PDB file of N, CA and C in Angstrom:
ATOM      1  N   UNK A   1      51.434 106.703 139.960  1.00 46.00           N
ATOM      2  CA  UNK A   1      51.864 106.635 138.587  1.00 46.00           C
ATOM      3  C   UNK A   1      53.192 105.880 138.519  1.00 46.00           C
ATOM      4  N   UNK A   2      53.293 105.177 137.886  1.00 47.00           N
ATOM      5  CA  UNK A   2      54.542 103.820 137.690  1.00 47.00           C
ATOM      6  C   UNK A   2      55.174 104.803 136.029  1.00 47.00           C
ATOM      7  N   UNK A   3      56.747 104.927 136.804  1.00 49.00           N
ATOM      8  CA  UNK A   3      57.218 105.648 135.627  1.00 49.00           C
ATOM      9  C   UNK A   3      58.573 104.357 135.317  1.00 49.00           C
ATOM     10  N   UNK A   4      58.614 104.513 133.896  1.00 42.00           N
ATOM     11  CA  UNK A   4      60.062 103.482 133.241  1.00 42.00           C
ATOM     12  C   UNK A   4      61.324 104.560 133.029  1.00 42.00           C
ATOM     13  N   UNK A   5      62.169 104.001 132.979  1.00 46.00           N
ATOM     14  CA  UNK A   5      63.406 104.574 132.579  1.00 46.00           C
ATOM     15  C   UNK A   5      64.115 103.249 132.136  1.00 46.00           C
ATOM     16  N   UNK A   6      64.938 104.051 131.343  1.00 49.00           N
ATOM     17  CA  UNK A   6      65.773 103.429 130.804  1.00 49.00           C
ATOM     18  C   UNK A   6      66.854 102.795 131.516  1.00 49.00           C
ATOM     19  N   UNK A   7      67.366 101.437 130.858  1.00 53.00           N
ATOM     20  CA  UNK A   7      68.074 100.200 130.923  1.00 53.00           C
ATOM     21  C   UNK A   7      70.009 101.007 130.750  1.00 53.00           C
ATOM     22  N   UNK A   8      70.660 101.174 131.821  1.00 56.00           N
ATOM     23  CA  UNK A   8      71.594 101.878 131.577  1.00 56.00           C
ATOM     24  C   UNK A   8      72.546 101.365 132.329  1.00 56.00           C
ATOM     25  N   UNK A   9      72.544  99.857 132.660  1.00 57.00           N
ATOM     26  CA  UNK A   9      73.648  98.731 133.217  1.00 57.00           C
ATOM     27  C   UNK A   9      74.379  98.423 131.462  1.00 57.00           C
ATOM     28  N   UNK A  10      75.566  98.340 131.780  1.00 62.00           N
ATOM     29  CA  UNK A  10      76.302  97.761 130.829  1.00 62.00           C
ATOM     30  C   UNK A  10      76.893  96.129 130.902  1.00 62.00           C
ATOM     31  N   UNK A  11      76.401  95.051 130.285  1.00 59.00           N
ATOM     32  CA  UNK A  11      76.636  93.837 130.475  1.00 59.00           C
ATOM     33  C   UNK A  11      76.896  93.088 129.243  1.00 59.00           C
ATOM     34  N   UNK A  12      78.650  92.582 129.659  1.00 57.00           N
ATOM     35  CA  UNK A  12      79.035  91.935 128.031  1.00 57.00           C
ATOM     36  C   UNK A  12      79.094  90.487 128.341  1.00 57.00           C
ATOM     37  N   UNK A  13      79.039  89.447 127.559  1.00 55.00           N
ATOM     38  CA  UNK A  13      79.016  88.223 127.683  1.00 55.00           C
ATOM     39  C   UNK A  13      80.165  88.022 126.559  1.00 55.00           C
ATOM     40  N   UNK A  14      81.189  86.820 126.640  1.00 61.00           N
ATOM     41  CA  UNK A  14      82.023  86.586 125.263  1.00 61.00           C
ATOM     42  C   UNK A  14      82.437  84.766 125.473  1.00 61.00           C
ATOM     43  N   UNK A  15      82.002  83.857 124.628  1.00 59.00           N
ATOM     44  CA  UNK A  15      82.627  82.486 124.951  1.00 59.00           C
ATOM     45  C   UNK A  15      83.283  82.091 123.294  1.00 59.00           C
ATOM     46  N   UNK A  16      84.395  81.203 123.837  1.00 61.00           N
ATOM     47  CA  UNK A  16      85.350  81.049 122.685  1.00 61.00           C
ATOM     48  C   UNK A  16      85.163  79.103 122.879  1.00 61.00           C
ATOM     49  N   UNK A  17      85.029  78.591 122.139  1.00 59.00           N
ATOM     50  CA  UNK A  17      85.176  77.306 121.773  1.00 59.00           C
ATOM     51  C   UNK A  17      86.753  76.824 121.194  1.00 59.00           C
ATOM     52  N   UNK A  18      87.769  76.484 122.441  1.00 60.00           N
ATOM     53  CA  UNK A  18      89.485  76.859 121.601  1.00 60.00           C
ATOM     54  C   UNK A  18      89.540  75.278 121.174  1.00 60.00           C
ATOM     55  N   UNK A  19      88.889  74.626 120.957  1.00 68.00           N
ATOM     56  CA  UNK A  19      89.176  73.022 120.765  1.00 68.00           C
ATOM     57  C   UNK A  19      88.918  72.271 121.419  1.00 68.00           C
ATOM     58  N   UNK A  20      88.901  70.938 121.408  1.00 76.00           N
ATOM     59  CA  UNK A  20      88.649  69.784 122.647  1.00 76.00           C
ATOM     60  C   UNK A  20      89.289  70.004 123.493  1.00 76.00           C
ATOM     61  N   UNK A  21      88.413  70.456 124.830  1.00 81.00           N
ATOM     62  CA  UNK A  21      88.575  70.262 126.256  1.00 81.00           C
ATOM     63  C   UNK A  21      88.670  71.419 126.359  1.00 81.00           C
ATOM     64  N   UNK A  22      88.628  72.360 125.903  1.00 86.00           N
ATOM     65  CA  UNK A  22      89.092  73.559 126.164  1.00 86.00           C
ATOM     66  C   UNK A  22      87.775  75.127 126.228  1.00 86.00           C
ATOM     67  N   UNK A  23      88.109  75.858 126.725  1.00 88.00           N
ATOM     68  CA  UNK A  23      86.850  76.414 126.834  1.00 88.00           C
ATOM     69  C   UNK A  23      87.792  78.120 127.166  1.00 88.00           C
ATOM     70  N   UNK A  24      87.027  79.016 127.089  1.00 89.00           N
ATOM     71  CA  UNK A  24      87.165  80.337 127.488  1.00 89.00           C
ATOM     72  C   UNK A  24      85.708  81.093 127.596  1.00 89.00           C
ATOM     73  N   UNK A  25      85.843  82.107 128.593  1.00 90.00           N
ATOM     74  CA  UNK A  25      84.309  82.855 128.959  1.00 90.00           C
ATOM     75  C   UNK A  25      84.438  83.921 129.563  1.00 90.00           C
ATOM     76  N   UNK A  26      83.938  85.138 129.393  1.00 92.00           N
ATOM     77  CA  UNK A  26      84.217  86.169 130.259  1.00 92.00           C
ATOM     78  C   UNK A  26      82.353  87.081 130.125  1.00 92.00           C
ATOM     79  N   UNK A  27      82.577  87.931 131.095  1.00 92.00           N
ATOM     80  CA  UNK A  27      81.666  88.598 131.815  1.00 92.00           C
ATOM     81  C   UNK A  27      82.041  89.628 132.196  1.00 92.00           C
ATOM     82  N   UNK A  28      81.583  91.296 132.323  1.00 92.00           N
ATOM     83  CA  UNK A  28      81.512  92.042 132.637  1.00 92.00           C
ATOM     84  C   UNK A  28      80.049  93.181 132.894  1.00 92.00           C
ATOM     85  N   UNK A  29      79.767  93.034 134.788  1.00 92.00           N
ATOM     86  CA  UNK A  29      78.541  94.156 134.418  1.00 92.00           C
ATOM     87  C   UNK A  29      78.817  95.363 135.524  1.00 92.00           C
ATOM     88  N   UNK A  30      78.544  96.313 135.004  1.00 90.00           N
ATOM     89  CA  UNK A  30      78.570  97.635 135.570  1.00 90.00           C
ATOM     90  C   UNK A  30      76.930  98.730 135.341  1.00 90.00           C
ATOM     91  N   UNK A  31      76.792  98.226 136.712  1.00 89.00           N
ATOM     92  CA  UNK A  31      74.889  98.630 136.962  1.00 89.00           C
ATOM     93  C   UNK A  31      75.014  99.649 137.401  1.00 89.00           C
ATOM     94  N   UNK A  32      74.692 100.568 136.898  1.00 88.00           N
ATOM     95  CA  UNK A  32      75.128 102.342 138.191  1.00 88.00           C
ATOM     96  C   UNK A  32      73.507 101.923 138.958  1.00 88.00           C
ATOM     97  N   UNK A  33      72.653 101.764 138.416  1.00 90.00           N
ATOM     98  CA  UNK A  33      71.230 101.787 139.231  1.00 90.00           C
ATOM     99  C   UNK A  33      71.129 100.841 140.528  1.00 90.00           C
ATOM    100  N   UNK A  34      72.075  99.410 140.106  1.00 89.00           N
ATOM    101  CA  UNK A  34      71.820  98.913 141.775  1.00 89.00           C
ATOM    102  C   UNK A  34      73.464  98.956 142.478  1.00 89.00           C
ATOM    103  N   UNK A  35      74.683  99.420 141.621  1.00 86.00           N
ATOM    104  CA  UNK A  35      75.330  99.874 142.134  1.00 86.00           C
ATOM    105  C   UNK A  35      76.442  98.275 141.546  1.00 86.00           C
ATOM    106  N   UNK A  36      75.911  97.453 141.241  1.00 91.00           N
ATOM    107  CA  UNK A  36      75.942  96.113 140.955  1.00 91.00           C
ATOM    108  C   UNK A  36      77.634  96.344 139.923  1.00 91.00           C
ATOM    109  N   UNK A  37      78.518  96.158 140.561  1.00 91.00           N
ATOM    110  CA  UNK A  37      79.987  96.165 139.428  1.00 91.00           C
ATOM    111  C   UNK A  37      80.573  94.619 139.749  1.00 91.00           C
ATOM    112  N   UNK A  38      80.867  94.518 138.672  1.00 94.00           N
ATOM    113  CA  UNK A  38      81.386  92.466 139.141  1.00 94.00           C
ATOM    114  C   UNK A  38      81.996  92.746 137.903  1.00 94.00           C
ATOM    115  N   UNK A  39      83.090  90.991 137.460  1.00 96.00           N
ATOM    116  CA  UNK A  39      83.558  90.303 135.986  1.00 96.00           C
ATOM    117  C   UNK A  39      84.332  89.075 136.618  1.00 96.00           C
ATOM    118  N   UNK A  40      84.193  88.308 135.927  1.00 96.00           N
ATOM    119  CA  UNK A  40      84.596  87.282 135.881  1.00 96.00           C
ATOM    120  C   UNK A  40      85.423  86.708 134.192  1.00 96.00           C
ATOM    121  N   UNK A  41      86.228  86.206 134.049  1.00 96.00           N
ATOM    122  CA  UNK A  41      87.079  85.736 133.164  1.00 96.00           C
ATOM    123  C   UNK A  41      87.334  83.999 133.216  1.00 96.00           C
ATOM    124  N   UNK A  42      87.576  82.963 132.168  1.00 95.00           N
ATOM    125  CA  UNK A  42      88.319  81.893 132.857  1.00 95.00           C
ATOM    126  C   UNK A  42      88.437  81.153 131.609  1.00 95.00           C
ATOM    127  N   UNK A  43      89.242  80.807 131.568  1.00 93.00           N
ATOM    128  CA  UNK A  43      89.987  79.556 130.146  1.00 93.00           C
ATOM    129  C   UNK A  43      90.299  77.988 130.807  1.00 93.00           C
ATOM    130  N   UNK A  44      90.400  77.683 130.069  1.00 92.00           N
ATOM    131  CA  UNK A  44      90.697  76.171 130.162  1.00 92.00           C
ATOM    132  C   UNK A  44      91.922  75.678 128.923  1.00 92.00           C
ATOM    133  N   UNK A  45      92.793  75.222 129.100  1.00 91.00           N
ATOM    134  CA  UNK A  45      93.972  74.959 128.187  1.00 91.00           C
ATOM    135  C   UNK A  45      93.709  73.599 127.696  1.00 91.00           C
ATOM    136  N   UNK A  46      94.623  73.219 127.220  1.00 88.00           N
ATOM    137  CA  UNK A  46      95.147  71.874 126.610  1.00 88.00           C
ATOM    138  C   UNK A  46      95.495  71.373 127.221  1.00 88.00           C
ATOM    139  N   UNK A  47      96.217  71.734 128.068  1.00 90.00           N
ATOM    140  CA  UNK A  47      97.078  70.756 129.438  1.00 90.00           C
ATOM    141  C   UNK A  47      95.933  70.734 130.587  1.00 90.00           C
ATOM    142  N   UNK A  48      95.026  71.044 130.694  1.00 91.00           N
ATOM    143  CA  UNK A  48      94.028  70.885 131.641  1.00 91.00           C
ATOM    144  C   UNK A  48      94.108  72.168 132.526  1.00 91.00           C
ATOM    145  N   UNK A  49      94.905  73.026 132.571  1.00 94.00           N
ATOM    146  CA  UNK A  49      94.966  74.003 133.393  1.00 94.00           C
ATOM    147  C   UNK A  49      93.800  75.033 133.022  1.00 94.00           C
ATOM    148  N   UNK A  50      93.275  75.112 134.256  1.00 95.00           N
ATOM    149  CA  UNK A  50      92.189  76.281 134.487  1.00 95.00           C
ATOM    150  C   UNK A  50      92.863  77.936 134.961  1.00 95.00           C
ATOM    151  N   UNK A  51      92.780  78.362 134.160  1.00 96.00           N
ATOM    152  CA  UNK A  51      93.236  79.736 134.340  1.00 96.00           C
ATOM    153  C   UNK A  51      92.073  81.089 134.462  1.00 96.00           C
ATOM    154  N   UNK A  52      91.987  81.784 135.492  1.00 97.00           N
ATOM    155  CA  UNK A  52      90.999  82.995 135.704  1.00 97.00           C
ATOM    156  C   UNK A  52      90.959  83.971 136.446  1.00 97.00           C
ATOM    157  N   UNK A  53      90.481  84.654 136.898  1.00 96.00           N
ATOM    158  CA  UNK A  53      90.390  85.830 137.911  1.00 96.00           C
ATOM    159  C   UNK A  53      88.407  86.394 138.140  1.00 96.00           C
ATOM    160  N   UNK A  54      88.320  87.131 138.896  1.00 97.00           N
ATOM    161  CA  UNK A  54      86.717  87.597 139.125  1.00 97.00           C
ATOM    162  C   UNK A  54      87.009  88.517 140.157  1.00 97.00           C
ATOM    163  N   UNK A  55      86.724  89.476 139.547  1.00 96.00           N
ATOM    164  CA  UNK A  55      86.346  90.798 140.619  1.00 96.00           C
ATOM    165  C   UNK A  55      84.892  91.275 141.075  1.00 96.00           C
ATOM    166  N   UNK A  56      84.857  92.339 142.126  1.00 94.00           N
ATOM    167  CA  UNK A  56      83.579  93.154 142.025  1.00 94.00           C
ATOM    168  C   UNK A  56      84.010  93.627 143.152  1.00 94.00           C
ATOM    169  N   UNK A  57      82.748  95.144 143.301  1.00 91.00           N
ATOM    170  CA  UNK A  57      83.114  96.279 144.308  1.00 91.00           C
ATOM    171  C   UNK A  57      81.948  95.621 145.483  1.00 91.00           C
ATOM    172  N   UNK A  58      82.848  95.379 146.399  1.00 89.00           N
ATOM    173  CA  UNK A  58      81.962  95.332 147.760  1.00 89.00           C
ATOM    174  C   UNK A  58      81.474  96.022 148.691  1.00 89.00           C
ATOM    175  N   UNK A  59      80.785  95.816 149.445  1.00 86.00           N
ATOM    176  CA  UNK A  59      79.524  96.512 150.255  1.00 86.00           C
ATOM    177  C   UNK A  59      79.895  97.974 150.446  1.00 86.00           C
ATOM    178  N   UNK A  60      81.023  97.989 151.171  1.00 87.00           N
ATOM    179  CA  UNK A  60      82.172  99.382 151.432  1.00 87.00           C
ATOM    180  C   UNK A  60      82.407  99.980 150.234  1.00 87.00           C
ATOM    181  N   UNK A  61      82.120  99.696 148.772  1.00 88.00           N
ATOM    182  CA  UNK A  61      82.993 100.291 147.809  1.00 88.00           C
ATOM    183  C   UNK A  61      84.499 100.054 147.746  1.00 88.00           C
ATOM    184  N   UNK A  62      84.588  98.959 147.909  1.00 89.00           N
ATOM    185  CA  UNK A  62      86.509  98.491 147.929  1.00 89.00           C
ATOM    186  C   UNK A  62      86.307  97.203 146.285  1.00 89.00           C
ATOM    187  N   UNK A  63      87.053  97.637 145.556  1.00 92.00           N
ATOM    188  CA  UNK A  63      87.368  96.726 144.903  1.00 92.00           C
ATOM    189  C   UNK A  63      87.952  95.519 145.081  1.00 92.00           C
ATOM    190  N   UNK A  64      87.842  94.158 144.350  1.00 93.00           N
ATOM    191  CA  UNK A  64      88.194  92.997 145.297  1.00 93.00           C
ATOM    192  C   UNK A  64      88.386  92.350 144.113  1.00 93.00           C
ATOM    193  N   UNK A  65      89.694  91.143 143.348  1.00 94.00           N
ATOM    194  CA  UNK A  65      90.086  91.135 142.783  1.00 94.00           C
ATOM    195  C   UNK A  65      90.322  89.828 143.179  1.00 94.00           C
ATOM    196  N   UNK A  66      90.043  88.233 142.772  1.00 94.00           N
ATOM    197  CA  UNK A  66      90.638  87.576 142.890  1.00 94.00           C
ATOM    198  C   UNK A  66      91.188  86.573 141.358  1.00 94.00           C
ATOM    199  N   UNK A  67      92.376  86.321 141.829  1.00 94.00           N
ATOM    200  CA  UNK A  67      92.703  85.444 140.584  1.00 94.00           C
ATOM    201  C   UNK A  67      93.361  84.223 141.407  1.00 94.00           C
ATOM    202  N   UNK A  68      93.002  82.804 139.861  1.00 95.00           N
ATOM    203  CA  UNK A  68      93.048  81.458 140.577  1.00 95.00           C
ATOM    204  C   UNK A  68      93.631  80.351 139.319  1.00 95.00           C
ATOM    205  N   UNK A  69      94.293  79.620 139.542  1.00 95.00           N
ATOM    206  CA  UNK A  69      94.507  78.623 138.850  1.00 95.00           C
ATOM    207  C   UNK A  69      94.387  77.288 139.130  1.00 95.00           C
ATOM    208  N   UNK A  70      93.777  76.318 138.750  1.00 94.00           N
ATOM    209  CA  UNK A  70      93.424  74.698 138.977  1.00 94.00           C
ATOM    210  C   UNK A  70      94.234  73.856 138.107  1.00 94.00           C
ATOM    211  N   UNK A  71      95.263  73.467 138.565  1.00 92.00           N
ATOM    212  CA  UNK A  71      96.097  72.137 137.988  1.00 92.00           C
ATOM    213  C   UNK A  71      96.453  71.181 138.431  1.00 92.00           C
ATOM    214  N   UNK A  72      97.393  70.310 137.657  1.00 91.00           N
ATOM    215  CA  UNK A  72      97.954  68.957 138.302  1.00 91.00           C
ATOM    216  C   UNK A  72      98.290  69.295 139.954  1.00 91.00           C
ATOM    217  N   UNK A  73      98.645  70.806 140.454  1.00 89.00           N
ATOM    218  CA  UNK A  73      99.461  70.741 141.432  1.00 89.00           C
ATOM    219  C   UNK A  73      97.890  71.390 142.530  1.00 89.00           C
ATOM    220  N   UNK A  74      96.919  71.116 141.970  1.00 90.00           N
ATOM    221  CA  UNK A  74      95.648  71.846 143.311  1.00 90.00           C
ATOM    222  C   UNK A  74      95.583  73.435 143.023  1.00 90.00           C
ATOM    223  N   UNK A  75      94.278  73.502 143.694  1.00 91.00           N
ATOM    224  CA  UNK A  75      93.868  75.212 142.974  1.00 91.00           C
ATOM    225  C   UNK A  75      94.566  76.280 144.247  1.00 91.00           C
ATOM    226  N   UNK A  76      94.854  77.103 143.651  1.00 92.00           N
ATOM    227  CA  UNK A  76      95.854  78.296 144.316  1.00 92.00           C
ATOM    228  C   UNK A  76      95.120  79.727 143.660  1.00 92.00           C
ATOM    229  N   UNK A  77      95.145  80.383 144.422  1.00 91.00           N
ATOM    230  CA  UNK A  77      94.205  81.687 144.728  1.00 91.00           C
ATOM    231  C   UNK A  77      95.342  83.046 145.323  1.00 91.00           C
ATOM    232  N   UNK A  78      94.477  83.906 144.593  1.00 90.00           N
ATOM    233  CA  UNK A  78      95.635  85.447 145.185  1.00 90.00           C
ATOM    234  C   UNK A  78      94.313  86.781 145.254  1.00 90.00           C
ATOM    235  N   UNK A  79      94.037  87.001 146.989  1.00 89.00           N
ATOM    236  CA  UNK A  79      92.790  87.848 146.793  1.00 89.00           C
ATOM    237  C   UNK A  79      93.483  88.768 146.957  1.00 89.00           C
ATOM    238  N   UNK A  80      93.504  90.386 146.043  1.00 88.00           N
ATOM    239  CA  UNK A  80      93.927  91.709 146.115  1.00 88.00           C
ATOM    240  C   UNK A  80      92.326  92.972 146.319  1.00 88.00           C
ATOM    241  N   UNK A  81      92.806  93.184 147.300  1.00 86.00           N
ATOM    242  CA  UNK A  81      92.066  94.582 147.992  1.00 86.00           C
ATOM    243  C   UNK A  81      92.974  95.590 147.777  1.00 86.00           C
ATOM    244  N   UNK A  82      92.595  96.773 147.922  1.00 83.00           N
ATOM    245  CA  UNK A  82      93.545  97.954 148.603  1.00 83.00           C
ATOM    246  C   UNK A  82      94.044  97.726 149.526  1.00 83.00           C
ATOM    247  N   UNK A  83      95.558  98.670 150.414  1.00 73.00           N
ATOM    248  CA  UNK A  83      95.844  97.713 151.157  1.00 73.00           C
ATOM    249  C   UNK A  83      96.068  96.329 151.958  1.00 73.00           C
ATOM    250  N   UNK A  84      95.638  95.308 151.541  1.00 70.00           N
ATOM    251  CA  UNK A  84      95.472  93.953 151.803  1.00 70.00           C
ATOM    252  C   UNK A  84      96.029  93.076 150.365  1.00 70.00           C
ATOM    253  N   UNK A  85      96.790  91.963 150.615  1.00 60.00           N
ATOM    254  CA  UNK A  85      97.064  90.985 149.653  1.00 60.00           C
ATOM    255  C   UNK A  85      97.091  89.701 150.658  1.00 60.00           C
ATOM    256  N   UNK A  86      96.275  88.526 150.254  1.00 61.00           N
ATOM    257  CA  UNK A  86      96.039  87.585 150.495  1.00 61.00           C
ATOM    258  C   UNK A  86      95.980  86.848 149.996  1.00 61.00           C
ATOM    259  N   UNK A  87      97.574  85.760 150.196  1.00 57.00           N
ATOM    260  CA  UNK A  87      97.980  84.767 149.348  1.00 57.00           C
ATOM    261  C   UNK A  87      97.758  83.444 149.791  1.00 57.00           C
ATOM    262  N   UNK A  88      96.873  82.498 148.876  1.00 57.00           N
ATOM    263  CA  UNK A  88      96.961  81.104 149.225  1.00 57.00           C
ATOM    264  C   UNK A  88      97.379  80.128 148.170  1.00 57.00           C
ATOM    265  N   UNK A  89      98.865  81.006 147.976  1.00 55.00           N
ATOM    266  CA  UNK A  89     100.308  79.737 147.713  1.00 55.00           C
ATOM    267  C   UNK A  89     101.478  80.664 147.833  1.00 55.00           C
ATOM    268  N   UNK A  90     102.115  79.951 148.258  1.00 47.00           N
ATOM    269  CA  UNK A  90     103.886  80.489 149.173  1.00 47.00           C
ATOM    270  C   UNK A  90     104.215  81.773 148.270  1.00 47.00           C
ATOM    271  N   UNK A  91     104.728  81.730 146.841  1.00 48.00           N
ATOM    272  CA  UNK A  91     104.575  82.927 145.958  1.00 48.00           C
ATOM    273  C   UNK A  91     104.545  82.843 144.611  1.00 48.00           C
ATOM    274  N   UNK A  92     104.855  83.615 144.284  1.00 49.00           N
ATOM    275  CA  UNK A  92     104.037  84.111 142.626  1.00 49.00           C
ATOM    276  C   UNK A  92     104.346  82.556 141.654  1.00 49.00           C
ATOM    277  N   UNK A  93     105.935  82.724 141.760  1.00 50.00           N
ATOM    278  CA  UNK A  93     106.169  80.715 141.279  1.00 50.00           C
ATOM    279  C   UNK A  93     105.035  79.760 140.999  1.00 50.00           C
ATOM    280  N   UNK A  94     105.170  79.657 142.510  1.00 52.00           N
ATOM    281  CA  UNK A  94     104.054  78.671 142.833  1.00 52.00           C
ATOM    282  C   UNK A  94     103.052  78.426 142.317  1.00 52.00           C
ATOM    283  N   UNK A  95     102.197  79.966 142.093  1.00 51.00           N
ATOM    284  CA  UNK A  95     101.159  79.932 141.623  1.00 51.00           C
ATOM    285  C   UNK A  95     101.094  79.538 140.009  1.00 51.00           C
ATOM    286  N   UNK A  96     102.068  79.936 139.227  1.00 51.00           N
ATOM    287  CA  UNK A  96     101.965  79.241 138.086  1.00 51.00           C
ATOM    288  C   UNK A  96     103.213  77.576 137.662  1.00 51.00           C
ATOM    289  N   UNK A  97     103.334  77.793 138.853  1.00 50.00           N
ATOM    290  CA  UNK A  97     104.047  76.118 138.927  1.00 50.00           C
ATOM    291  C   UNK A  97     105.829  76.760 139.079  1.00 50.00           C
ATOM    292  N   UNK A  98     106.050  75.000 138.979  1.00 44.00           N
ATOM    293  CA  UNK A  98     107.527  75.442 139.505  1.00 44.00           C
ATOM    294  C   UNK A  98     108.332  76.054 138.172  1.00 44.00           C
ATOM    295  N   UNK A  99     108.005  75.080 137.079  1.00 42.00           N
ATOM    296  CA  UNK A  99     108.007  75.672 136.055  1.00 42.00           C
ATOM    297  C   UNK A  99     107.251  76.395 134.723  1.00 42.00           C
ATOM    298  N   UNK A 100     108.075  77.199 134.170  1.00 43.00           N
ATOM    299  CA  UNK A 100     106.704  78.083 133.540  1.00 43.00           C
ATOM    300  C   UNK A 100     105.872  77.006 132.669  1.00 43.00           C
ATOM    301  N   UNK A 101     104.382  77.423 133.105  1.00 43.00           N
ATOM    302  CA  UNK A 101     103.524  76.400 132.692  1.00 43.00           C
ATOM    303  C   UNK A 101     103.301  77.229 131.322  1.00 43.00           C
ATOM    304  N   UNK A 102     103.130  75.803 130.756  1.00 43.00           N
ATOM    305  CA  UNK A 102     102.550  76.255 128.889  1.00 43.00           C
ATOM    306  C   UNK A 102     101.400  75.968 128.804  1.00 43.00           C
ATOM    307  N   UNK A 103     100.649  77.063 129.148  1.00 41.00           N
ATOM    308  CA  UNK A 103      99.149  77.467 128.638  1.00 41.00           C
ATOM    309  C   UNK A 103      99.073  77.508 126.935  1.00 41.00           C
ATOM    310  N   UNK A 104      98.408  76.383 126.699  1.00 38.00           N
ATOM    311  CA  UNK A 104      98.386  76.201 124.519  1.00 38.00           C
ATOM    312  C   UNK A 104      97.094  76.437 124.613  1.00 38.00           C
TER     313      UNK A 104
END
């Protein structure tokens, strides 16, 4: 006997159209049935800068968190675990430039 149940993952979708060249999008799903937790986020500015982050719980159950930016200066990344931070740019500065970048 093949039994149904109910659909009890929660999954949001949201996209913003901010003007020429520009874009925003986000994602969030939380599946208790395949265990499936993720999101993803990401904009696009005026100045060309790509701004975002994307998480999800891995195999172990550890949350995993990365955020990233793509500009004039090359894409730079910051992965956060529990205990663990793993930086690929020198520091926080860096990552949003030398000077504060104007995200319009």
């Amino acid at each position: 006997m093949n039994q149904v149940t109910a659909d009890t993952s929660d999954v949001y979708f949201t996209q913003n159209e901010l003007g020429l060249g520009t874009y925003a999008y986000s994602y969030n799903i939380d599946d208790p049935l395949t265990g499936n937790v993720q999101f993803k986020q990401e904009e696009r500015h005026k100045n060309g800068a790509v701004t975002g982050s994307y998480g999800y719980v891995d195999a172990n159950g550890v949350p995993v968190t990365v955020t990233y930016i793509a500009d004039e200066n090359g894409f730079r990344m910051k992965i956060e675990k529990p205990g663990t931070s793993i930086q690929y740019f020198p520091n926080e500065r860096d990552f949003f430039g030398e000077s504060n970048l104007q995200l319009i």
